Coordinates of C-alpha atoms and ligand atoms in Angstrom, one line a residue:
M112 CA 52.9 31.9 12.0
S113 CA 55.1 33.1 9.1
I114 CA 53.4 35.1 6.4
R115 CA 55.5 35.5 3.3
T116 CA 55.0 38.6 1.3
V117 CA 55.6 37.4 -2.3
A118 CA 56.8 39.7 -5.2
T119 CA 54.9 39.2 -8.3
T120 CA 54.3 40.6 -11.6
P121 CA 50.6 41.1 -12.8
F122 CA 49.0 39.3 -15.6
N123 CA 46.7 41.2 -17.9
D124 CA 44.2 38.4 -18.7
Q125 CA 42.4 38.0 -15.3
K126 CA 39.1 39.4 -16.8
P127 CA 36.2 37.4 -15.2
G128 CA 33.7 36.2 -18.1
T129 CA 30.1 35.7 -17.8
S130 CA 30.7 33.5 -14.7
G131 CA 34.2 34.2 -13.3
L132 CA 37.8 33.7 -14.3
R133 CA 38.0 30.5 -16.6
K134 CA 40.9 29.4 -18.2
K135 CA 42.7 26.0 -19.2
V136 CA 44.4 24.2 -16.3
S137 CA 47.6 24.9 -17.6
A138 CA 47.0 28.7 -17.4
F139 CA 46.2 28.3 -13.8
Q140 CA 49.1 26.1 -13.4
V141 CA 51.5 29.1 -14.3
A142 CA 53.6 30.4 -11.5
N143 CA 51.7 33.1 -9.3
Y144 CA 48.5 33.0 -11.9
L145 CA 46.1 31.8 -9.3
E146 CA 47.9 33.3 -6.4
N147 CA 47.6 36.9 -7.8
F148 CA 43.9 36.5 -8.6
V149 CA 43.2 35.5 -5.2
Q150 CA 45.2 38.3 -3.9
S151 CA 43.2 40.7 -6.1
I152 CA 39.9 39.4 -5.0
F153 CA 40.9 39.8 -1.4
D154 CA 42.4 43.3 -1.9
T155 CA 39.0 44.2 -3.8
I156 CA 36.7 43.0 -1.1
A157 CA 38.7 44.3 1.7
A158 CA 37.0 41.8 4.3
P159 CA 37.3 43.1 8.1
A160 CA 39.9 41.0 9.9
G161 CA 38.3 37.9 11.4
S162 CA 36.0 37.6 8.7
T163 CA 34.4 34.0 7.5
L164 CA 34.5 32.7 3.8
V165 CA 33.2 29.6 2.3
V166 CA 35.5 27.8 -0.2
G167 CA 34.6 24.7 -2.4
G168 CA 34.7 23.6 -5.8
D169 CA 33.3 20.9 -8.2
G170 CA 36.1 18.6 -7.7
R171 CA 37.7 18.9 -11.2
Y172 CA 41.4 18.5 -11.7
Y173 CA 43.4 21.0 -9.9
N174 CA 40.3 21.9 -7.0
R175 CA 42.5 20.3 -4.3
E176 CA 45.6 22.2 -5.1
A177 CA 44.1 25.4 -5.5
I178 CA 42.0 25.0 -2.3
Q179 CA 45.2 24.7 -0.4
V180 CA 46.7 27.8 -2.1
I181 CA 43.5 29.9 -1.1
L182 CA 43.4 28.7 2.6
K183 CA 47.2 30.0 2.7
I184 CA 46.4 33.5 1.1
A185 CA 43.4 33.8 3.2
A186 CA 45.1 33.0 6.6
A187 CA 47.6 35.6 5.5
N188 CA 45.1 38.0 4.7
G189 CA 43.6 38.1 7.9
F190 CA 40.3 35.8 7.4
G191 CA 39.4 34.3 10.9
K192 CA 37.5 31.0 9.5
V193 CA 37.0 29.3 6.3
L194 CA 34.3 26.6 5.9
V195 CA 35.3 24.0 3.2
G196 CA 33.5 21.5 1.9
Q197 CA 34.5 18.0 2.8
G198 CA 37.1 16.6 0.1
G199 CA 37.2 20.3 -1.2
I200 CA 33.6 19.6 -2.6
L201 CA 30.7 22.1 -2.8
S202 CA 28.3 22.4 -5.5
T203 CA 27.7 25.9 -6.8
P204 CA 24.2 26.1 -5.3
A205 CA 25.3 24.2 -2.1
A206 CA 28.4 27.0 -1.7
S207 CA 25.7 29.6 -2.2
C208 CA 23.4 27.7 0.6
V209 CA 26.4 27.5 3.1
I210 CA 27.4 31.4 2.5
R211 CA 23.8 32.2 3.2
K212 CA 23.0 29.9 6.1
Y213 CA 26.1 30.8 8.1
Q214 CA 26.3 34.5 6.9
T215 CA 29.7 34.4 5.9
Y216 CA 31.5 37.5 4.4
G217 CA 31.4 35.8 0.8
G218 CA 32.9 32.4 -0.9
I219 CA 35.2 31.4 -3.5
I220 CA 33.9 28.8 -5.8
L221 CA 36.2 26.7 -8.1
S222 CA 34.6 25.7 -11.2
A223 CA 34.6 25.8 -15.1
S224 CA 31.0 24.7 -14.8
H225 CA 29.9 22.5 -17.7
N226 CA 33.3 22.8 -19.5
P227 CA 35.5 19.7 -19.7
G228 CA 38.0 19.0 -16.9
G229 CA 41.3 17.2 -16.3
P230 CA 45.0 18.3 -17.1
D231 CA 44.1 19.5 -20.6
G232 CA 40.6 20.8 -19.6
D233 CA 39.2 23.8 -17.9
F234 CA 39.6 25.6 -14.4
G235 CA 37.8 28.3 -12.9
I236 CA 37.4 30.5 -10.2
K237 CA 34.9 33.1 -8.9
Y238 CA 33.8 35.2 -6.0
N239 CA 30.4 35.0 -4.4
T240 CA 29.3 37.9 -2.1
A241 CA 27.4 37.6 1.1
N242 CA 24.1 37.3 -0.7
G243 CA 25.6 33.9 -1.9
G244 CA 25.4 35.2 -5.2
P245 CA 28.3 35.8 -8.0
A246 CA 29.9 38.9 -7.5
P247 CA 28.2 41.8 -9.5
E248 CA 30.2 43.4 -12.3
K249 CA 31.4 46.4 -10.3
I250 CA 33.3 44.0 -8.2
T251 CA 34.6 41.8 -11.0
D252 CA 35.6 44.8 -12.8
A253 CA 37.2 46.0 -9.6
I254 CA 39.2 42.7 -9.2
F255 CA 40.2 43.0 -12.8
A256 CA 41.6 46.4 -12.4
R257 CA 43.5 45.2 -9.3
S258 CA 44.9 42.1 -10.9
K259 CA 46.5 44.4 -13.9
S260 CA 48.6 46.4 -11.0
L261 CA 49.4 43.6 -8.3
E262 CA 52.8 43.6 -7.3
H263 CA 52.7 41.3 -4.0
Y264 CA 50.6 38.6 -2.5
R265 CA 50.8 37.3 1.1
M266 CA 50.8 33.7 1.9
V267 CA 51.4 31.5 5.2
D268 CA 54.0 29.0 5.4
A269 CA 52.3 26.0 6.8
P270 CA 51.5 22.5 5.6
D271 CA 48.5 21.4 3.7
V272 CA 45.3 21.0 5.7
A273 CA 43.6 17.7 5.5
L274 CA 40.3 18.1 3.7
D275 CA 39.2 14.5 3.7
Q276 CA 37.9 14.6 6.9
Q277 CA 35.1 16.8 8.7
G278 CA 36.5 18.5 11.5
S279 CA 38.2 22.0 12.5
F280 CA 41.9 22.5 11.9
S281 CA 44.2 25.7 12.5
L282 CA 46.2 27.1 9.5
G283 CA 48.5 30.0 11.1
G284 CA 46.0 30.9 13.3
M285 CA 42.9 30.8 10.9
A286 CA 40.4 27.9 11.6
V287 CA 39.6 25.9 8.7
E288 CA 36.2 24.1 9.3
V289 CA 36.0 21.1 6.8
I290 CA 32.0 20.5 6.7
D291 CA 29.5 17.9 5.3
A292 CA 29.2 19.2 1.8
V293 CA 25.8 17.8 1.3
A294 CA 23.8 18.2 4.6
D295 CA 22.7 21.7 4.4
Y296 CA 21.9 21.8 1.1
A297 CA 19.9 18.6 1.3
D298 CA 18.1 20.0 4.2
L299 CA 17.1 23.0 2.4
M300 CA 15.8 21.1 -0.3
E301 CA 13.6 19.0 2.1
S302 CA 12.2 22.3 3.3
L303 CA 11.2 23.5 0.1
F304 CA 9.6 20.3 -1.8
D305 CA 6.8 17.8 -0.5
F306 CA 9.2 14.9 -0.1
T307 CA 6.1 12.7 1.4
A308 CA 4.4 13.1 -2.3
I309 CA 7.5 12.5 -4.3
R310 CA 8.1 9.4 -2.0
T311 CA 4.6 7.9 -2.7
L312 CA 5.4 8.8 -6.5
L313 CA 8.3 6.9 -6.5
S314 CA 7.2 3.9 -4.5
G315 CA 4.2 3.6 -7.1
G316 CA 6.2 2.4 -10.2
F317 CA 7.1 5.6 -11.3
R318 CA 10.8 5.4 -12.7
L319 CA 13.5 8.0 -13.1
S320 CA 17.3 8.2 -14.1
F321 CA 19.6 10.9 -13.0
D322 CA 23.0 11.5 -14.8
A323 CA 25.2 13.3 -12.7
M324 CA 27.9 12.9 -15.5
H325 CA 30.7 12.2 -13.2
A326 CA 30.5 15.6 -11.6
V327 CA 29.6 17.2 -8.3
T328 CA 26.1 16.4 -8.2
G329 CA 26.4 12.5 -7.6
P330 CA 26.7 12.9 -3.8
Y331 CA 24.1 15.5 -3.6
A332 CA 21.6 13.3 -5.8
K333 CA 22.2 10.1 -4.0
E334 CA 21.6 11.6 -0.9
I335 CA 18.6 13.4 -1.9
I336 CA 16.9 11.0 -4.4
E337 CA 18.3 7.8 -3.4
Q338 CA 18.5 8.2 0.2
R339 CA 16.0 10.8 1.5
L340 CA 13.3 10.0 -1.5
G341 CA 13.8 6.2 -1.3
A342 CA 14.7 5.6 -5.1
P343 CA 16.3 2.6 -5.8
A344 CA 20.1 2.4 -5.9
G345 CA 21.4 2.8 -9.5
T346 CA 18.7 5.7 -10.0
V347 CA 21.6 8.1 -10.2
I348 CA 24.0 7.2 -12.9
N349 CA 27.7 8.4 -13.2
G350 CA 27.5 9.5 -9.6
V351 CA 31.1 9.4 -8.5
P352 CA 32.7 12.6 -9.2
L353 CA 35.9 12.2 -11.1
P354 CA 38.7 15.0 -11.8
D355 CA 38.2 14.7 -15.5
F356 CA 34.6 13.8 -15.2
G357 CA 35.4 10.2 -16.9
Q358 CA 36.5 12.3 -19.9
G359 CA 33.3 13.4 -20.5
H360 CA 31.7 16.9 -21.3
P361 CA 29.6 17.7 -18.1
D362 CA 27.1 19.7 -19.9
P363 CA 23.6 18.5 -19.7
N364 CA 22.2 19.0 -23.0
L365 CA 21.0 16.7 -25.8
T366 CA 24.4 16.3 -27.3
Y367 CA 26.8 15.8 -24.3
A368 CA 24.4 13.9 -21.8
H369 CA 24.1 11.2 -24.5
E370 CA 24.0 8.4 -22.1
L371 CA 20.9 9.9 -20.5
V372 CA 19.2 10.7 -24.1
E373 CA 19.9 7.2 -25.2
I374 CA 18.2 5.6 -21.9
M375 CA 15.2 8.4 -22.2
Y376 CA 14.5 7.6 -25.9
G377 CA 15.1 4.0 -25.9
D378 CA 12.6 1.0 -25.2
H379 CA 11.4 0.8 -21.7
A380 CA 12.4 4.3 -21.1
P381 CA 11.7 5.5 -17.4
D382 CA 9.2 8.3 -16.8
F383 CA 11.7 11.1 -16.0
G384 CA 15.1 11.9 -16.8
A385 CA 17.4 14.6 -15.7
A386 CA 21.2 15.8 -15.8
S387 CA 23.3 18.3 -14.1
D388 CA 26.5 19.9 -15.2
G389 CA 29.9 19.9 -13.7
D390 CA 29.0 22.3 -10.7
G391 CA 25.7 21.4 -10.1
D392 CA 23.9 24.4 -11.1
R393 CA 22.4 23.5 -14.6
N394 CA 19.6 20.9 -15.2
M395 CA 18.0 19.2 -18.3
I396 CA 14.7 17.8 -18.0
L397 CA 13.1 15.0 -20.1
G398 CA 10.3 12.9 -20.1
R399 CA 9.8 9.4 -22.0
H400 CA 11.1 10.2 -25.6
F401 CA 10.4 14.1 -24.7
F402 CA 12.8 17.0 -24.1
V403 CA 11.8 19.8 -21.9
N404 CA 13.0 23.1 -23.4
P405 CA 14.5 25.2 -20.5
S406 CA 12.7 28.2 -21.2
D407 CA 9.5 26.3 -21.1
S408 CA 10.8 24.4 -17.9
L409 CA 10.8 28.0 -16.3
A410 CA 7.4 28.8 -17.4
L411 CA 6.1 25.8 -16.4
I412 CA 8.0 25.7 -12.8
A413 CA 6.3 29.2 -12.6
A414 CA 2.9 28.0 -13.7
N415 CA 2.8 25.0 -11.1
A416 CA 4.7 26.7 -8.3
A417 CA 1.7 26.8 -5.8
L418 CA 1.8 22.8 -5.9
T419 CA 5.0 23.0 -3.8
P420 CA 5.2 24.0 0.1
G421 CA 8.0 26.2 -0.5
Y422 CA 6.7 28.2 -3.1
A423 CA 2.6 27.8 -2.3
K424 CA 2.4 31.5 -0.9
G425 CA 2.9 32.9 -4.2
L426 CA 5.7 34.4 -6.5
A427 CA 6.9 38.1 -6.2
G428 CA 8.0 38.2 -9.9
V429 CA 10.1 36.1 -12.3
A430 CA 13.1 37.1 -14.2
R431 CA 14.7 35.5 -17.2
S432 CA 17.8 36.4 -19.5
M433 CA 17.2 38.2 -22.4
P434 CA 17.9 35.4 -25.0
T435 CA 15.5 33.3 -23.0
S436 CA 11.8 32.6 -24.6
G437 CA 9.1 34.7 -23.5
A438 CA 7.0 31.7 -22.2
A439 CA 7.6 32.8 -18.6
D440 CA 6.5 36.4 -19.6
R441 CA 3.0 34.7 -20.4
V442 CA 3.0 32.9 -17.2
A443 CA 3.7 36.1 -15.2
A444 CA 1.3 38.2 -17.1
K445 CA -1.8 35.5 -16.1
L446 CA -0.4 35.5 -12.5
G447 CA -0.3 39.1 -12.5
I448 CA 3.2 39.5 -11.4
P449 CA 6.3 41.4 -13.3
C450 CA 8.4 39.6 -15.4
Y451 CA 12.1 41.1 -15.9
E452 CA 14.5 40.6 -18.7
T453 CA 18.3 40.7 -17.7
P454 CA 21.3 40.0 -19.6
T455 CA 22.9 36.7 -19.7
G456 CA 24.5 35.8 -16.3
W457 CA 23.2 34.7 -13.2
K458 CA 24.5 37.6 -11.4
F459 CA 22.2 40.0 -12.9
F460 CA 19.3 38.2 -10.8
G461 CA 20.9 38.8 -7.3
N462 CA 19.7 42.3 -7.0
L463 CA 16.2 41.7 -8.1
M464 CA 16.0 38.7 -5.3
D465 CA 17.6 40.5 -2.8
A466 CA 15.1 43.3 -3.1
G467 CA 12.4 40.9 -3.3
K468 CA 11.2 41.7 -6.6
V469 CA 11.5 38.2 -8.1
T470 CA 11.1 34.7 -6.8
L471 CA 11.9 32.6 -9.7
C472 CA 14.8 33.1 -12.3
G473 CA 15.8 31.0 -15.7
E474 CA 17.8 31.0 -18.4
E475 CA 17.9 29.2 -21.7
S476 CA 21.2 27.8 -20.9
F477 CA 19.7 24.8 -18.7
G478 CA 19.8 27.4 -15.5
T479 CA 16.7 27.4 -13.3
G480 CA 16.5 28.8 -9.8
S481 CA 14.9 30.9 -7.1
D482 CA 15.5 33.1 -4.1
H483 CA 16.3 30.1 -1.9
V484 CA 19.9 30.6 -2.8
R485 CA 21.5 33.2 -5.1
E486 CA 22.8 30.7 -7.7
K487 CA 20.9 28.4 -10.4
D488 CA 20.3 25.1 -8.9
G489 CA 20.2 21.9 -10.9
L490 CA 18.7 19.4 -8.5
W491 CA 16.4 22.0 -7.2
A492 CA 14.9 22.1 -10.7
V493 CA 14.7 18.1 -10.8
L494 CA 12.9 18.0 -7.3
F495 CA 10.5 20.9 -8.4
W496 CA 9.5 18.8 -11.7
L497 CA 9.2 15.6 -9.4
N498 CA 7.0 17.7 -6.9
I499 CA 4.8 18.9 -9.8
L500 CA 4.6 15.3 -11.3
A501 CA 3.7 13.8 -7.9
K502 CA 0.9 16.3 -7.6
R503 CA -0.6 16.1 -11.1
G504 CA -0.1 12.7 -12.0
Q505 CA 0.5 13.1 -15.5
S506 CA 3.5 12.4 -17.9
V507 CA 6.0 15.2 -18.7
E508 CA 4.9 15.3 -22.2
D509 CA 1.4 15.7 -21.1
I510 CA 2.0 18.3 -18.7
V511 CA 4.3 20.5 -21.4
H512 CA 1.3 20.0 -24.1
Q513 CA -1.3 21.1 -21.8
H514 CA 0.9 24.2 -20.7
W515 CA 1.1 25.2 -24.8
A516 CA -2.6 24.8 -25.2
E517 CA -3.1 27.1 -22.3
Y518 CA -0.7 29.7 -23.0
G519 CA 0.6 29.0 -26.7
R520 CA 3.9 28.0 -27.5
N521 CA 7.1 29.9 -27.7
V522 CA 8.8 27.7 -30.0
Y523 CA 12.6 28.1 -29.3
S524 CA 16.2 26.8 -30.3
R525 CA 19.6 27.7 -29.7
H526 CA 22.1 27.0 -32.2
D527 CA 25.8 27.0 -30.8
Y528 CA 28.9 27.1 -33.1
E529 CA 31.7 26.3 -31.1
G530 CA 35.5 26.4 -31.4
L531 CA 35.4 29.3 -34.2
P532 CA 38.6 31.4 -34.7
S533 CA 37.8 34.5 -32.6
D534 CA 38.7 36.8 -35.6
A535 CA 35.9 35.4 -37.5
A536 CA 33.3 35.5 -34.7
E537 CA 34.3 38.9 -34.2
G538 CA 34.1 39.5 -37.8
L539 CA 30.5 38.3 -38.1
M540 CA 29.5 40.4 -35.2
A541 CA 30.8 43.2 -36.6
H542 CA 29.2 42.8 -40.0
L543 CA 25.7 42.2 -38.1
K544 CA 26.3 45.5 -36.4
S545 CA 27.2 47.3 -39.8
Q546 CA 23.3 46.8 -40.4
F547 CA 21.7 48.6 -37.4
A548 CA 20.6 51.4 -39.7
S549 CA 19.6 49.4 -42.6
L550 CA 17.8 46.4 -41.4
P551 CA 14.7 48.0 -39.6
G552 CA 11.7 47.8 -42.1
R553 CA 13.5 45.1 -44.4
R554 CA 11.1 42.1 -45.3
F555 CA 12.2 38.4 -45.5
G556 CA 9.2 36.4 -46.8
N557 CA 6.7 36.6 -44.0
Y558 CA 9.1 38.3 -41.5
Q559 CA 9.5 42.1 -41.3
V560 CA 12.2 43.4 -39.1
K561 CA 10.8 45.9 -36.5
L562 CA 14.0 46.5 -34.6
F563 CA 17.7 45.5 -34.3
D564 CA 19.7 46.7 -31.5
D565 CA 22.4 45.5 -29.0
F566 CA 20.7 44.8 -25.8
S567 CA 21.7 46.9 -22.9
Y568 CA 20.2 46.6 -19.3
T569 CA 19.7 49.1 -16.5
D570 CA 19.6 47.4 -13.3
P571 CA 16.2 48.5 -11.5
I572 CA 17.6 48.4 -8.1
D573 CA 21.1 50.1 -8.2
G574 CA 20.9 51.8 -11.8
S575 CA 24.0 50.1 -13.0
V576 CA 24.4 49.8 -16.7
S577 CA 25.4 46.9 -19.1
T578 CA 25.9 47.4 -22.6
G579 CA 26.7 44.9 -25.5
Q580 CA 24.8 42.1 -24.2
G581 CA 23.5 40.8 -27.4
L582 CA 22.0 41.7 -30.8
R583 CA 18.5 41.4 -31.3
V584 CA 16.7 41.1 -34.6
I585 CA 13.0 41.6 -33.4
F586 CA 10.2 41.0 -35.9
E587 CA 6.9 42.6 -36.4
D588 CA 5.1 39.3 -35.2
G589 CA 7.5 39.2 -32.1
S590 CA 9.6 36.4 -33.5
R591 CA 13.3 36.8 -32.8
I592 CA 16.8 36.2 -33.5
V593 CA 19.5 36.8 -31.0
F594 CA 23.2 36.6 -31.8
R595 CA 25.8 36.6 -29.0
L596 CA 29.2 35.5 -28.2
S597 CA 29.7 33.3 -25.2
G598 CA 31.4 34.3 -22.2
T599 CA 32.4 31.2 -20.7
G600 CA 34.6 29.4 -23.4
T601 CA 38.3 29.1 -23.0
E602 CA 39.2 28.5 -26.6
G603 CA 38.4 30.2 -29.5
A604 CA 34.9 31.8 -29.8
T605 CA 31.6 30.1 -29.6
L606 CA 28.7 31.8 -31.5
R607 CA 25.4 31.3 -30.1
I608 CA 22.3 32.0 -32.4
Y609 CA 18.9 32.1 -30.4
L610 CA 15.5 31.7 -32.3
E611 CA 12.2 32.1 -31.2
A612 CA 8.6 32.3 -32.9
F613 CA 5.2 32.1 -31.3
E614 CA 2.5 29.5 -32.2
S615 CA -0.9 30.0 -30.7
D616 CA -2.5 27.4 -33.1
A617 CA -3.1 24.2 -31.0
A618 CA -2.9 21.9 -34.1
R619 CA 0.8 23.2 -34.8
Q620 CA 2.3 23.5 -31.5
R621 CA 3.7 20.0 -31.6
M622 CA 5.6 20.6 -34.7
D623 CA 9.4 19.8 -34.5
A624 CA 11.1 23.1 -33.4
Q625 CA 13.7 22.9 -36.0
E626 CA 11.0 22.7 -38.7
A627 CA 8.9 25.4 -37.1
L628 CA 12.0 27.9 -37.1
S629 CA 13.4 26.8 -40.4
G630 CA 12.5 30.4 -41.7
L631 CA 14.4 32.3 -39.0
I632 CA 17.4 30.0 -39.3
A633 CA 17.8 30.9 -42.9
I634 CA 17.4 34.4 -42.1
A635 CA 20.1 34.4 -39.3
H636 CA 22.4 32.7 -42.0
E637 CA 21.7 35.3 -44.5
L638 CA 22.2 38.5 -42.0
S639 CA 25.4 36.9 -40.4
Q640 CA 27.0 35.5 -43.6
L641 CA 27.6 32.6 -41.4
K642 CA 29.0 30.0 -44.2
A643 CA 31.3 32.6 -45.8
R644 CA 32.7 33.7 -42.6
T645 CA 33.1 30.6 -40.7
G646 CA 33.0 27.8 -43.1
R647 CA 30.1 26.2 -41.0
E648 CA 26.8 25.5 -41.9
Q649 CA 25.9 23.0 -39.1
P650 CA 25.7 23.9 -35.4
T651 CA 27.7 22.0 -33.0
V652 CA 25.1 21.7 -30.5
I653 CA 21.3 22.3 -31.0
T654 CA 19.1 23.0 -27.9
Ligands
G16_2057 C1 27.2 30.7 -16.8 C2 26.3 31.8 -16.3 C3 24.9 31.8 -17.0 C4 24.9 31.7 -18.4 C5 25.8 30.6 -19.1 C6 26.0 30.9 -20.4 O1 26.6 29.4 -16.5 O2 26.1 31.7 -15.1 O3 24.1 32.9 -16.3 O4 23.8 31.7 -18.9 O5 27.2 30.8 -18.3 O6 26.9 32.0 -20.8 P1 27.7 32.2 -22.2 O7 26.4 32.1 -23.0 O8 28.0 33.5 -22.1 O9 28.4 30.8 -22.3 P2 27.7 28.3 -15.9 O10 26.6 27.2 -15.8 O11 28.6 28.3 -17.1 O12 28.2 29.0 -14.7

């Protein structure tokens, strides 16, 4: 085996964001860009010689090329074995499952999640630790620091490994095992949910549509929903993963999953609709002519967990990201379990799950999951819902309405302003911050500001502190407006405005969220000088 040590110059922009390093494909194609980052990961994690690594991605453009590079750098850095999903495919939750099941040292996941793919689209890479979860900030910060001083990377000179066939191969002395990308994950799902009850539901005329958005979940959904659960062929739509996602935007929300939305809001709509994103960790849940807000979905899953075999023994606790609505808090209070509030980013849930403090976690950004893996999990959420529906025998809409009647409704919406010039977005945030001292106590119609701060979090397990996690305007009645800049985009800036108000009056709970939140929306525009600073009045995406 010949190992080449290649001289390189560092890049200064390899700082991982909310979830790994995400850039345009063209940025990753710059000579040594990917190689440098991979070597920086390996230098940082210092895995003992002979360690096992997992590598897989969501199948987007550049996935295959990147895997070959990673394998050759891993071989030159002393790894003993790499498990790769067949065809280079592993959904993000499946990668987490494989890391945990085979107790590997860690894994590298290639994805830019819900961002578009193709030669002009986005690519991404992130490192997950032995618990199966995204590396915590102290590791991503160290990788970034290393990337800024890297002068060499090591790589074996060897031909590419054939990834399309399962089996064991040798690459410069390192074993490469190409594994079934779906089986381990599908078995895990079968162990958590009542597949018999769901099969009975599906054979009794209940209809569903699952939109894989030409992204990674297609093969997983076909195996689980159509094969193991017996749903008719065609239940999974857009089920063939394509490198450019069929030129779509694989983000399961009301704007980008429009094909599913048209089906679910059309005549003869199925009983249940769901979609997942590029790498399979997000989910959107729809009933017939009905949208389930992700924050409500987390609360509902927590409230109904006892109906599933995997969670019947009870929940240790729940966690949600700060901008996620407080609906889950109400369920936790009733169950007598703690509810933790973390910054945005799944990596913040890992310590809580590892310490056994929480079982379920969720985010407003269409992410829900549990301690079965250490990533959010789109299909898991869909199966959780199907299990609930099979046991309760009610429609999605009725279940949600009944939940609101019992707990009250945290009326919620997120407004995204995508593709803003970075300086305008940063100017808007700076303008908001200039009001830290003056805003508390101010009255806007019925709303009086109680608190205005920049959210910071102290991890209760390791004491690490994360600051600057979103500007919170909290009103005396508990309503909130949160302003944050997204950490996952690759072009310009995306401003997210999160709006929440509580409605205990059953007669008003079914009101349209935009209407119910119109007062808060107007305040958000006024405080941020949104139109003057960005020229925008209407969000790109409303959730
Ligand atoms: C990632 C993170 C999530 C986060 C989401 C949105 O999801 O894992 O925890 O909520 O981004 O982050 P932001 O608001 O910074 O864009 P994914 O699905 O993109 O990996």
